[in-house]
């Protein structure tokens, strides 16, 4: 029978000068995000992790009936109305001897920069795939972001309780489409109405599951060997024969498990199950907490920073206002890179040199808060208050470290944001300024426009809806969105001159604008138009990302 041997390699060698308490606490942390295409089951799996981690006694569902609870991780009114996750939230819970920091990411069809930023704050990712559909477009995009950062990925083939593609085909697709080797850690026993459980290749045991009403409670499980009569009696002859044949094939054809390759992002452990019915969730959680990396060293501009260092350091990856309408405040999310965080400690902003006392620190569980006295590498803390933080800001006691963790992404859609009421202009401007600080959208100014109407850009068009919703609901502004035809942006700089007074001709429908740093950009109605412009103007540098130096 197919066997799987696992040797777990430590991701860290602790120098003797480091504080042992910090080392112990860092080793307990597992900080990760769940990524998926919409409707693949990301939010459901998130809640089932909380259920098995003891953080929830009853799992909610965004597709639940009226008498069931709404999804724990969705806090914005628009999220509850639409049944989707729009913003990123933080969920921390303990599982056995591990502290799990789960960063819930947006899962709608138009995800935003918020999604990308969250992936800078994690050490691993769980990729959820609908077993009936295989790899889909959003999954591919998010996978590429993880790959570029070298983030280890664990794969969960979900919805085996529905008709599914062949598990062999699904694993092959990971390699052929995503270019990552796949090692199945367990194997499904049937699919759809015939799905009864999974075979654990490590323990060489079959886990037979029983359904629970609405998947609200842990699924009762019966464990036995593959040859056990109870297994043979539970599975149909065709399912049993197919499973044993496929497991034998894995012995010679499947990728071997190599923990070092997992940690380097070259190999993904694959798990099968049904999150909605709690089938295979605990096997995934048990293996993930054992095999995923603890907080890793991160590269600052000055040097490599190790988690176990005594000196505190961290970076801002998200800013969110009005998470709880009762508070009407501003929350800054900080990923701790090294050292111990203590409430009331004083840190220095790397960008300004300004010293700030972090007195109002919060531990978060979606919209719920709890005062936090200390935190450790890998943890995400929320600082409440109107501190002048910006996304990407580095915090440390002396301000001498500077992390460059937050990438910039070019907008793919644009719109004019029009204020309808001069009487409410102050509310409109105040709300817009706050939401721009949060990174909900990017602001541009048209180069030859006489009207100072904000031009906003975003990665996905749903962000415009979010922006409008929050301006009207949270700030009482009266405004409207008018979509623009541009969908491609290029940052421009002349190769030989800093003088941009004389600008080159543009293709039909294109225009010039300035970004918040006053850098010259050109907006085009298609990628073809942008390429044509670049070919016709070889003396101009055209980049899809902001240029470091521009006029």
Short mmCIF file of C-alpha atoms in Angstrom, two decimals:
data_model
loop_
_atom_site.label_atom_id
_atom_site.label_comp_id
_atom_site.label_asym_id
_atom_site.label_seq_id
_atom_site.Cartn_x
_atom_site.Cartn_y
_atom_site.Cartn_z
CA UNK A 1 0.00 0.00 0.00
CA UNK A 2 1.09 3.57 -0.66
CA UNK A 3 3.18 4.91 2.21
CA UNK A 4 4.18 8.44 3.04
CA UNK A 5 7.11 9.31 5.28
CA UNK A 6 7.43 12.79 6.76
CA UNK A 7 10.46 14.34 8.34
CA UNK A 8 9.81 17.84 9.62
CA UNK A 9 12.74 20.20 9.27
CA UNK A 10 13.15 23.10 11.63
CA UNK A 11 12.80 26.44 9.88
CA UNK A 12 14.94 28.21 12.42
CA UNK A 13 18.27 27.85 14.18
CA UNK A 14 18.25 30.06 17.26
CA UNK A 15 21.53 31.83 18.09
CA UNK A 16 22.33 31.52 21.82
CA UNK A 17 22.14 35.31 22.32
CA UNK A 18 18.41 35.42 21.68
CA UNK A 19 15.83 35.45 24.47
CA UNK A 20 14.44 31.94 24.99
CA UNK A 21 10.89 33.21 25.81
CA UNK A 22 10.71 35.01 22.47
CA UNK A 23 12.02 31.90 20.72
CA UNK A 24 9.42 29.67 22.37
CA UNK A 25 6.54 32.00 21.59
CA UNK A 26 7.65 32.51 17.99
CA UNK A 27 7.91 28.74 17.48
CA UNK A 28 4.24 28.35 18.52
CA UNK A 29 2.94 30.79 15.89
CA UNK A 30 1.46 29.86 12.53
CA UNK A 31 0.41 32.90 10.53
CA UNK A 32 -1.36 32.21 7.25
CA UNK A 33 -4.10 33.20 4.81
CA UNK A 34 -6.65 31.15 2.89
CA UNK A 35 -6.77 31.90 -0.84
CA UNK A 36 -9.29 30.74 -3.40
CA UNK A 37 -11.51 31.55 -6.34
CA UNK A 38 -14.96 32.87 -5.33
CA UNK A 39 -17.31 30.16 -4.09
CA UNK A 40 -14.59 27.53 -3.76
CA UNK A 41 -15.29 27.40 -0.01
CA UNK A 42 -12.75 29.78 1.55
CA UNK A 43 -15.08 31.36 4.10
CA UNK A 44 -16.59 27.98 4.97
CA UNK A 45 -13.14 26.47 5.60
CA UNK A 46 -12.19 29.53 7.67
CA UNK A 47 -15.14 28.95 9.97
CA UNK A 48 -14.50 25.21 10.19
CA UNK A 49 -10.93 25.92 11.32
CA UNK A 50 -12.44 28.09 14.05
CA UNK A 51 -14.90 25.30 14.92
CA UNK A 52 -12.15 22.70 15.26
CA UNK A 53 -9.92 25.19 17.05
CA UNK A 54 -12.60 25.72 19.68
CA UNK A 55 -13.09 29.38 18.74
CA UNK A 56 -16.66 28.70 17.59
CA UNK A 57 -19.20 26.32 19.03
CA UNK A 58 -21.51 26.62 16.04
CA UNK A 59 -20.25 27.28 12.53
CA UNK A 60 -22.07 29.95 10.51
CA UNK A 61 -22.25 30.11 6.73
CA UNK A 62 -22.68 32.91 4.22
CA UNK A 63 -25.19 30.67 2.49
CA UNK A 64 -26.98 29.91 5.74
CA UNK A 65 -30.69 30.10 6.39
CA UNK A 66 -32.12 33.02 8.33
CA UNK A 67 -32.00 31.17 11.63
CA UNK A 68 -28.28 30.41 11.30
CA UNK A 69 -25.44 32.76 12.09
CA UNK A 70 -23.72 35.04 9.62
CA UNK A 71 -20.09 34.33 8.76
CA UNK A 72 -17.83 35.24 11.67
CA UNK A 73 -15.17 36.83 9.51
CA UNK A 74 -17.52 39.16 7.59
CA UNK A 75 -18.09 42.39 9.52
CA UNK A 76 -18.94 45.11 7.01
CA UNK A 77 -22.64 45.72 6.31
CA UNK A 78 -22.01 45.36 2.58
CA UNK A 79 -20.39 41.96 3.20
CA UNK A 80 -23.42 40.69 5.08
CA UNK A 81 -25.78 42.08 2.44
CA UNK A 82 -23.92 40.47 -0.45
CA UNK A 83 -22.79 37.26 1.31
CA UNK A 84 -19.15 37.82 0.32
CA UNK A 85 -15.91 38.75 2.05
CA UNK A 86 -14.75 42.19 0.90
CA UNK A 87 -12.25 43.22 3.54
CA UNK A 88 -9.46 41.34 5.27
CA UNK A 89 -9.85 40.47 8.93
CA UNK A 90 -7.68 38.79 11.56
CA UNK A 91 -8.75 35.72 13.52
CA UNK A 92 -6.50 34.36 16.28
CA UNK A 93 -7.13 31.15 18.18
CA UNK A 94 -5.15 28.42 19.89
CA UNK A 95 -5.05 24.87 18.58
CA UNK A 96 -3.27 22.36 20.74
CA UNK A 97 0.07 24.01 21.50
CA UNK A 98 -0.04 26.37 18.52
CA UNK A 99 -1.25 29.94 18.24
CA UNK A 100 -3.00 30.31 14.90
CA UNK A 101 -3.16 33.72 13.22
CA UNK A 102 -5.59 33.38 10.32
CA UNK A 103 -5.79 36.40 8.04
CA UNK A 104 -9.08 36.14 6.21
CA UNK A 105 -8.82 37.59 2.70
CA UNK A 106 -11.48 38.88 0.31
CA UNK A 107 -12.94 36.11 -1.83
CA UNK A 108 -15.16 37.98 -4.27
CA UNK A 109 -14.54 38.13 -8.01
CA UNK A 110 -13.01 41.61 -7.80
CA UNK A 111 -10.41 41.42 -5.10
CA UNK A 112 -8.31 44.45 -4.29
CA UNK A 113 -4.87 45.50 -3.16
CA UNK A 114 -6.08 44.62 0.32
CA UNK A 115 -5.83 40.97 -0.69
CA UNK A 116 -2.29 41.37 -1.95
CA UNK A 117 -1.19 43.27 1.15
CA UNK A 118 -2.45 40.55 3.46
CA UNK A 119 -0.24 38.05 1.66
CA UNK A 120 2.81 40.12 2.66
CA UNK A 121 1.99 39.53 6.32
CA UNK A 122 1.72 35.72 6.25
CA UNK A 123 4.24 32.90 6.42
CA UNK A 124 2.10 30.33 4.56
CA UNK A 125 -1.15 29.97 2.63
CA UNK A 126 -3.90 27.37 2.29
CA UNK A 127 -5.19 27.25 -1.29
CA UNK A 128 -8.79 26.04 -1.57
CA UNK A 129 -9.84 24.49 -4.89
CA UNK A 130 -13.32 23.36 -5.91
CA UNK A 131 -12.75 19.69 -6.79
CA UNK A 132 -15.52 19.86 -9.36
CA UNK A 133 -13.93 22.76 -11.25
CA UNK A 134 -10.20 22.61 -10.62
CA UNK A 135 -7.95 25.66 -10.81
CA UNK A 136 -9.77 28.90 -11.66
CA UNK A 137 -8.60 32.38 -12.62
CA UNK A 138 -8.52 34.07 -9.21
CA UNK A 139 -6.73 31.07 -7.71
CA UNK A 140 -4.04 31.42 -10.35
CA UNK A 141 -3.57 35.15 -9.65
CA UNK A 142 -3.27 34.70 -5.89
CA UNK A 143 -0.99 31.69 -6.31
CA UNK A 144 1.39 33.81 -8.40
CA UNK A 145 1.53 36.47 -5.67
CA UNK A 146 2.44 33.76 -3.14
CA UNK A 147 4.99 32.21 -5.50
CA UNK A 148 6.80 35.53 -6.02
CA UNK A 149 7.17 35.86 -2.26
CA UNK A 150 8.20 32.23 -1.77
CA UNK A 151 5.21 31.55 0.49
CA UNK A 152 4.65 27.82 1.21
CA UNK A 153 1.25 26.64 -0.05
CA UNK A 154 -0.96 23.86 1.30
CA UNK A 155 -3.79 22.74 -1.00
CA UNK A 156 -7.29 21.68 0.05
CA UNK A 157 -9.42 20.05 -2.65
CA UNK A 158 -12.88 20.98 -1.44
CA UNK A 159 -16.49 19.94 -2.14
CA UNK A 160 -15.85 16.21 -2.53
CA UNK A 161 -19.43 15.76 -1.32
CA UNK A 162 -20.43 16.90 -4.82
CA UNK A 163 -19.50 15.30 -8.15
CA UNK A 164 -15.77 15.94 -8.58
CA UNK A 165 -13.02 15.52 -11.12
CA UNK A 166 -10.58 12.64 -10.76
CA UNK A 167 -8.16 13.28 -7.85
CA UNK A 168 -5.30 12.18 -10.12
CA UNK A 169 -6.36 14.78 -12.68
CA UNK A 170 -6.64 17.49 -10.01
CA UNK A 171 -3.11 16.82 -8.75
CA UNK A 172 -1.73 16.74 -12.28
CA UNK A 173 -3.36 20.12 -12.94
CA UNK A 174 -1.45 21.70 -10.05
CA UNK A 175 1.78 20.87 -11.82
CA UNK A 176 0.68 21.56 -15.40
CA UNK A 177 -1.14 24.85 -14.72
CA UNK A 178 0.61 26.27 -11.66
CA UNK A 179 3.99 24.62 -12.10
CA UNK A 180 4.16 23.29 -8.54
CA UNK A 181 4.72 19.64 -7.61
CA UNK A 182 1.89 18.02 -5.63
CA UNK A 183 2.09 15.40 -2.89
CA UNK A 184 -1.29 14.00 -1.76
CA UNK A 185 -1.29 13.61 2.03
CA UNK A 186 -4.64 11.84 1.97
CA UNK A 187 -6.88 10.42 -0.75
CA UNK A 188 -10.65 10.68 -1.25
CA UNK A 189 -12.85 7.62 -1.04
CA UNK A 190 -15.49 8.42 -3.62
CA UNK A 191 -17.14 11.71 -4.48
CA UNK A 192 -20.63 13.18 -4.58
CA UNK A 193 -23.21 10.94 -2.97
CA UNK A 194 -20.58 8.16 -2.75
CA UNK A 195 -18.07 10.24 -0.74
CA UNK A 196 -17.50 8.51 2.56
CA UNK A 197 -14.12 9.68 3.79
CA UNK A 198 -10.39 9.86 3.09
CA UNK A 199 -7.38 7.59 3.38
CA UNK A 200 -4.56 9.10 5.48
CA UNK A 201 -1.37 8.09 3.64
CA UNK A 202 0.87 8.92 6.59
CA UNK A 203 -0.96 6.88 9.22
CA UNK A 204 -2.27 4.33 6.67
CA UNK A 205 -5.76 4.71 8.09
CA UNK A 206 -9.20 5.34 6.64
CA UNK A 207 -11.27 8.16 8.15
CA UNK A 208 -14.99 7.51 7.62
CA UNK A 209 -17.12 10.56 8.33
CA UNK A 210 -20.73 11.07 9.33
CA UNK A 211 -22.63 14.14 8.18
CA UNK A 212 -23.85 16.65 10.76
CA UNK A 213 -26.90 18.95 10.34
CA UNK A 214 -25.74 21.93 8.28
CA UNK A 215 -22.13 21.04 9.07
CA UNK A 216 -22.52 23.07 12.26
CA UNK A 217 -20.73 20.59 14.53
CA UNK A 218 -17.61 18.46 14.33
CA UNK A 219 -18.18 15.45 12.09
CA UNK A 220 -18.10 12.11 13.94
CA UNK A 221 -15.30 10.02 12.50
CA UNK A 222 -14.53 6.31 12.47
CA UNK A 223 -10.91 5.30 11.92
CA UNK A 224 -9.94 1.90 10.51
CA UNK A 225 -7.50 0.20 8.17
CA UNK A 226 -8.20 0.02 4.45
CA UNK A 227 -8.71 -3.74 4.66
CA UNK A 228 -11.09 -3.46 7.61
CA UNK A 229 -14.51 -5.05 6.92
CA UNK A 230 -16.21 -1.86 8.15
CA UNK A 231 -14.50 0.06 5.35
CA UNK A 232 -15.39 -2.50 2.70
CA UNK A 233 -19.00 -2.53 3.88
CA UNK A 234 -19.23 1.27 3.85
CA UNK A 235 -17.75 1.80 0.39
CA UNK A 236 -19.29 0.52 -2.82
CA UNK A 237 -17.21 -2.06 -4.70
CA UNK A 238 -16.39 0.39 -7.50
CA UNK A 239 -15.27 3.15 -5.09
CA UNK A 240 -13.12 0.74 -3.10
CA UNK A 241 -11.52 -0.73 -6.22
CA UNK A 242 -10.79 2.69 -7.73
CA UNK A 243 -9.31 4.05 -4.50
CA UNK A 244 -6.98 1.08 -3.98
CA UNK A 245 -5.85 1.25 -7.60
CA UNK A 246 -5.13 4.98 -7.41
CA UNK A 247 -3.25 4.62 -4.14
CA UNK A 248 -1.02 1.97 -5.69
CA UNK A 249 -0.32 4.29 -8.62
CA UNK A 250 0.77 7.04 -6.22
CA UNK A 251 3.56 4.82 -4.89
CA UNK A 252 5.47 4.98 -8.16
CA UNK A 253 4.09 8.07 -9.91
CA UNK A 254 3.33 10.58 -7.16
CA UNK A 255 5.77 13.22 -5.93
CA UNK A 256 7.57 12.27 -2.75
CA UNK A 257 7.08 14.42 0.31
CA UNK A 258 10.01 16.74 0.98
CA UNK A 259 9.51 19.26 3.77
CA UNK A 260 12.32 21.49 2.53
CA UNK A 261 10.62 21.73 -0.87
CA UNK A 262 7.34 22.62 0.86
CA UNK A 263 9.01 25.43 2.80
CA UNK A 264 10.63 26.77 -0.36
CA UNK A 265 7.30 26.81 -2.22
CA UNK A 266 8.27 24.09 -4.73
CA UNK A 267 5.93 21.37 -3.43
CA UNK A 268 2.38 21.59 -2.12
CA UNK A 269 0.89 19.01 0.25
CA UNK A 270 -2.61 18.16 -1.00
CA UNK A 271 -5.61 17.31 1.18
CA UNK A 272 -9.10 16.24 0.12
CA UNK A 273 -12.39 16.78 1.88
CA UNK A 274 -15.61 18.74 2.25
CA UNK A 275 -15.48 21.85 4.42
CA UNK A 276 -19.27 22.22 4.41
CA UNK A 277 -19.62 18.76 6.00
CA UNK A 278 -16.42 18.98 8.10
CA UNK A 279 -14.90 16.03 6.20
CA UNK A 280 -11.10 16.17 6.25
CA UNK A 281 -10.90 19.55 8.02
CA UNK A 282 -9.15 18.27 11.13
CA UNK A 283 -6.64 16.24 9.09
CA UNK A 284 -5.76 19.41 7.19
CA UNK A 285 -5.49 21.50 10.36
CA UNK A 286 -3.40 18.89 12.19
CA UNK A 287 -0.92 18.55 9.34
CA UNK A 288 -0.80 22.25 8.58
CA UNK A 289 0.05 23.25 12.15
CA UNK A 290 2.83 20.65 12.17
CA UNK A 291 4.32 21.34 8.75
CA UNK A 292 3.78 25.06 8.13
CA UNK A 293 6.69 27.34 9.02
CA UNK A 294 6.91 29.38 12.17
CA UNK A 295 7.63 33.12 11.68
CA UNK A 296 10.60 33.52 9.37
CA UNK A 297 13.39 36.10 9.18
CA UNK A 298 12.51 39.09 7.02
CA UNK A 299 14.78 41.28 4.96
CA UNK A 300 14.94 44.93 5.99
CA UNK A 301 16.76 47.47 3.87
CA UNK A 302 19.61 47.39 6.38
CA UNK A 303 19.88 43.66 7.21
CA UNK A 304 18.08 40.37 7.81
CA UNK A 305 15.85 40.57 10.90
CA UNK A 306 15.30 37.36 12.90
CA UNK A 307 12.06 36.81 14.86
CA UNK A 308 13.92 35.89 18.07
CA UNK A 309 15.80 39.15 18.36
CA UNK A 310 15.06 41.02 21.57
CA UNK A 311 14.36 44.28 19.75
CA UNK A 312 10.78 44.77 18.64
CA UNK A 313 10.05 45.46 14.97
CA UNK A 314 6.96 45.31 12.78
CA UNK A 315 5.29 46.81 9.73
CA UNK A 316 1.86 48.22 8.92
CA UNK A 317 0.03 46.22 6.24
CA UNK A 318 -3.54 47.44 6.69
CA UNK A 319 -5.46 50.46 8.01
CA UNK A 320 -9.19 50.28 8.64
CA UNK A 321 -11.63 52.86 10.01
CA UNK A 322 -15.06 52.21 11.51
CA UNK A 323 -14.75 48.44 11.90
CA UNK A 324 -17.15 48.76 14.81
CA UNK A 325 -19.79 51.52 14.43
CA UNK A 326 -19.91 51.85 18.22
CA UNK A 327 -16.28 52.98 18.29
CA UNK A 328 -15.95 55.09 15.09
CA UNK A 329 -12.19 54.89 15.30
CA UNK A 330 -9.22 53.88 13.21
CA UNK A 331 -7.41 50.55 13.46
CA UNK A 332 -3.86 50.03 12.24
CA UNK A 333 -2.87 46.40 11.64
CA UNK A 334 0.77 45.59 12.41
CA UNK A 335 2.57 42.32 11.70
CA UNK A 336 5.22 41.71 14.35
CA UNK A 337 8.52 40.65 12.78
CA UNK A 338 10.79 40.38 15.82
CA UNK A 339 10.94 40.77 19.58
CA UNK A 340 8.20 41.22 22.15
CA UNK A 341 5.45 43.78 21.91
CA UNK A 342 4.38 45.34 25.21
CA UNK A 343 1.42 47.66 25.71
CA UNK A 344 2.46 51.29 26.22
CA UNK A 345 5.84 50.73 24.59
CA UNK A 346 7.32 53.60 22.56
CA UNK A 347 8.33 53.02 18.95
CA UNK A 348 9.73 55.19 16.19
CA UNK A 349 8.34 55.57 12.68
CA UNK A 350 11.10 54.85 10.18
CA UNK A 351 9.70 57.32 7.63
CA UNK A 352 9.40 60.35 9.92
CA UNK A 353 11.52 59.64 13.00
CA UNK A 354 8.47 60.43 15.12
CA UNK A 355 8.12 58.58 18.44
CA UNK A 356 4.72 57.07 19.19
CA UNK A 357 3.40 55.38 22.32
CA UNK A 358 1.42 52.25 21.46
CA UNK A 359 -1.01 52.42 24.35
CA UNK A 360 -4.26 51.17 22.86
CA UNK A 361 -3.33 47.76 21.49
CA UNK A 362 -6.05 45.29 20.60
CA UNK A 363 -6.22 41.59 19.89
CA UNK A 364 -8.82 40.98 17.19
CA UNK A 365 -11.30 38.28 16.32
CA UNK A 366 -13.04 39.74 13.26
CA UNK A 367 -15.00 42.73 14.67
CA UNK A 368 -14.51 41.73 18.31
CA UNK A 369 -11.68 43.26 20.31
CA UNK A 370 -9.74 42.53 23.45
CA UNK A 371 -7.09 44.65 25.14
CA UNK A 372 -3.65 43.23 24.48
CA UNK A 373 -0.74 43.44 26.93
CA UNK A 374 1.88 41.56 24.94
CA UNK A 375 2.38 39.88 21.57
CA UNK A 376 5.08 37.95 19.76
CA UNK A 377 6.65 37.43 16.32
CA UNK A 378 4.03 36.27 13.84
CA UNK A 379 1.16 37.94 15.70
CA UNK A 380 -0.97 40.68 14.17
CA UNK A 381 -1.97 43.47 16.53
CA UNK A 382 -4.38 46.34 16.07
CA UNK A 383 -3.48 49.81 17.28
CA UNK A 384 -6.52 52.00 17.84
CA UNK A 385 -6.19 55.76 17.43
CA UNK A 386 -5.55 58.47 14.89
CA UNK A 387 -1.84 57.89 14.56
CA UNK A 388 -0.45 59.17 11.29
CA UNK A 389 0.57 55.71 10.10
CA UNK A 390 0.75 54.80 6.43
CA UNK A 391 0.57 51.38 4.82
CA UNK A 392 4.07 49.89 4.64
CA UNK A 393 5.32 51.88 7.65
CA UNK A 394 8.09 50.23 9.72
CA UNK A 395 8.04 50.53 13.52
CA UNK A 396 10.96 49.83 15.85
CA UNK A 397 12.38 51.44 19.02
CA UNK A 398 15.06 53.47 17.22
CA UNK A 399 13.49 53.75 13.74
CA UNK A 400 16.64 52.45 12.07
CA UNK A 401 14.99 49.47 10.37
CA UNK A 402 12.98 49.79 7.19
CA UNK A 403 11.02 46.89 5.73
CA UNK A 404 9.85 47.08 2.13
CA UNK A 405 7.13 44.45 2.36
CA UNK A 406 4.19 46.19 0.68
CA UNK A 407 4.27 46.17 -3.13
CA UNK A 408 2.35 48.63 -5.30
CA UNK A 409 -0.08 47.28 -7.87
CA UNK A 410 -1.22 49.11 -10.97
CA UNK A 411 -4.98 49.85 -11.08
CA UNK A 412 -6.97 48.00 -13.71
CA UNK A 413 -10.08 50.19 -13.62
CA UNK A 414 -10.76 53.89 -13.13
CA UNK A 415 -13.71 56.07 -12.18
CA UNK A 416 -14.57 59.68 -11.40
CA UNK A 417 -15.79 60.27 -7.85
CA UNK A 418 -18.23 63.17 -7.93
CA UNK A 419 -19.44 65.06 -4.87
CA UNK A 420 -23.15 65.85 -5.28
CA UNK A 421 -23.53 68.26 -2.37
CA UNK A 422 -21.38 71.31 -1.66
CA UNK A 423 -22.92 71.43 1.81
CA UNK A 424 -21.49 67.99 2.55
CA UNK A 425 -18.11 68.57 0.90
CA UNK A 426 -16.25 68.46 4.23
CA UNK A 427 -17.67 65.01 4.96
CA UNK A 428 -16.87 63.90 1.43
CA UNK A 429 -13.25 65.08 1.65
CA UNK A 430 -12.71 63.73 5.16
CA UNK A 431 -14.06 60.32 4.19
CA UNK A 432 -12.11 60.18 0.94
CA UNK A 433 -8.84 61.11 2.65
CA UNK A 434 -9.35 58.37 5.25
CA UNK A 435 -10.25 55.71 2.71
CA UNK A 436 -7.25 56.61 0.55
CA UNK A 437 -5.03 56.14 3.63
CA UNK A 438 -6.56 52.70 4.03
CA UNK A 439 -5.64 51.90 0.43
CA UNK A 440 -9.22 51.31 -0.70
CA UNK A 441 -8.29 53.03 -3.98
CA UNK A 442 -5.53 55.13 -5.55
CA UNK A 443 -6.00 58.80 -6.38
CA UNK A 444 -4.97 60.39 -9.69
CA UNK A 445 -5.34 63.90 -11.08
CA UNK A 446 -6.02 64.44 -14.78
CA UNK A 447 -3.25 66.52 -16.30
CA UNK A 448 -5.35 68.97 -18.33
CA UNK A 449 -8.62 68.98 -16.41
CA UNK A 450 -10.05 72.30 -15.24
CA UNK A 451 -12.33 70.59 -12.74
CA UNK A 452 -10.71 69.08 -9.65
CA UNK A 453 -12.81 65.92 -9.71
CA UNK A 454 -11.02 62.98 -8.03
CA UNK A 455 -10.04 60.21 -10.44
CA UNK A 456 -9.72 56.96 -8.54
CA UNK A 457 -8.10 53.73 -9.64
CA UNK A 458 -8.48 50.23 -8.23
CA UNK A 459 -7.43 46.66 -8.96
CA UNK A 460 -11.08 45.53 -9.11
CA UNK A 461 -14.31 47.46 -9.76
CA UNK A 462 -15.99 46.23 -6.58
CA UNK A 463 -13.67 48.60 -4.71
CA UNK A 464 -15.59 51.51 -6.21
CA UNK A 465 -18.78 50.09 -4.74
CA UNK A 466 -17.05 49.68 -1.38
CA UNK A 467 -15.74 53.25 -1.55
CA UNK A 468 -19.17 54.68 -2.38
CA UNK A 469 -20.88 52.56 0.28
CA UNK A 470 -18.49 53.63 3.02
CA UNK A 471 -18.53 57.31 2.01
CA UNK A 472 -22.30 57.42 2.21
CA UNK A 473 -22.90 55.08 5.16
CA UNK A 474 -19.93 55.90 7.40
CA UNK A 475 -19.26 59.55 6.58
CA UNK A 476 -22.66 60.79 5.42
CA UNK A 477 -21.33 62.03 2.09
CA UNK A 478 -23.52 62.51 -0.98
CA UNK A 479 -21.56 61.32 -4.01
CA UNK A 480 -21.68 59.16 -7.10
CA UNK A 481 -19.31 57.03 -9.17
CA UNK A 482 -18.90 57.48 -12.92
CA UNK A 483 -16.85 54.69 -14.48
CA UNK A 484 -14.13 55.75 -16.90
CA UNK A 485 -13.02 53.89 -20.03
CA UNK A 486 -9.35 53.58 -19.04
CA UNK A 487 -8.12 50.20 -17.79
CA UNK A 488 -4.35 50.39 -18.27
CA UNK A 489 -1.84 52.75 -16.68
CA UNK A 490 1.81 53.41 -17.51
CA UNK A 491 4.25 55.53 -15.53
CA UNK A 492 6.30 57.72 -17.89
CA UNK A 493 9.73 59.29 -17.85
CA UNK A 494 11.78 60.73 -20.70
CA UNK A 495 15.07 58.90 -21.14
CA UNK A 496 17.14 62.06 -21.62
CA UNK A 497 15.21 64.93 -20.09
CA UNK A 498 13.38 65.62 -16.83
CA UNK A 499 11.32 68.30 -18.54
CA UNK A 500 7.85 66.97 -19.33
CA UNK A 501 6.43 70.24 -20.62
CA UNK A 502 6.36 68.76 -24.11
CA UNK A 503 4.40 65.56 -24.02
CA UNK A 504 4.19 62.98 -26.82
CA UNK A 505 0.96 62.40 -28.77
CA UNK A 506 -1.38 59.79 -27.33
CA UNK A 507 -3.54 57.18 -29.05
CA UNK A 508 -7.27 57.84 -29.27
CA UNK A 509 -9.02 57.67 -25.90
CA UNK A 510 -5.82 57.97 -23.83
CA UNK A 511 -4.93 60.83 -21.48
CA UNK A 512 -2.20 62.05 -19.13
CA UNK A 513 -2.55 62.25 -15.35
CA UNK A 514 -0.49 62.52 -12.15
CA UNK A 515 -0.33 60.06 -9.27
CA UNK A 516 -0.21 61.18 -5.57
CA UNK A 517 3.59 61.56 -5.80
CA UNK A 518 3.11 63.89 -8.82
CA UNK A 519 4.57 61.30 -11.18
CA UNK A 520 3.45 61.45 -14.78
CA UNK A 521 1.24 58.61 -15.98
CA UNK A 522 -0.65 57.82 -19.15
CA UNK A 523 -4.05 56.14 -19.02
CA UNK A 524 -5.09 53.89 -21.91
CA UNK A 525 -8.28 52.10 -22.90
CA UNK A 526 -6.45 48.84 -23.67
CA UNK A 527 -3.14 47.09 -23.23
CA UNK A 528 -2.74 47.16 -27.01
CA UNK A 529 -3.01 50.96 -26.97
CA UNK A 530 -0.31 51.15 -24.26
CA UNK A 531 2.02 48.91 -26.28
CA UNK A 532 1.41 50.98 -29.43
CA UNK A 533 2.29 54.17 -27.54
CA UNK A 534 5.53 52.61 -26.25
CA UNK A 535 6.52 51.47 -29.74
CA UNK A 536 5.85 54.92 -31.22
CA UNK A 537 7.75 56.75 -28.48
CA UNK A 538 11.01 54.86 -27.81
CA UNK A 539 12.53 57.91 -26.08
CA UNK A 540 10.02 57.51 -23.24
CA UNK A 541 10.33 54.90 -20.47
CA UNK A 542 6.94 53.24 -19.92
CA UNK A 543 6.51 51.10 -16.81
CA UNK A 544 3.51 49.24 -15.40
CA UNK A 545 4.71 50.00 -11.86
CA UNK A 546 5.64 53.39 -10.33
CA UNK A 547 9.07 54.63 -11.35
CA UNK A 548 11.43 55.49 -8.53
CA UNK A 549 12.26 58.88 -9.94
CA UNK A 550 9.94 60.93 -12.05
CA UNK A 551 8.78 64.42 -12.72
#
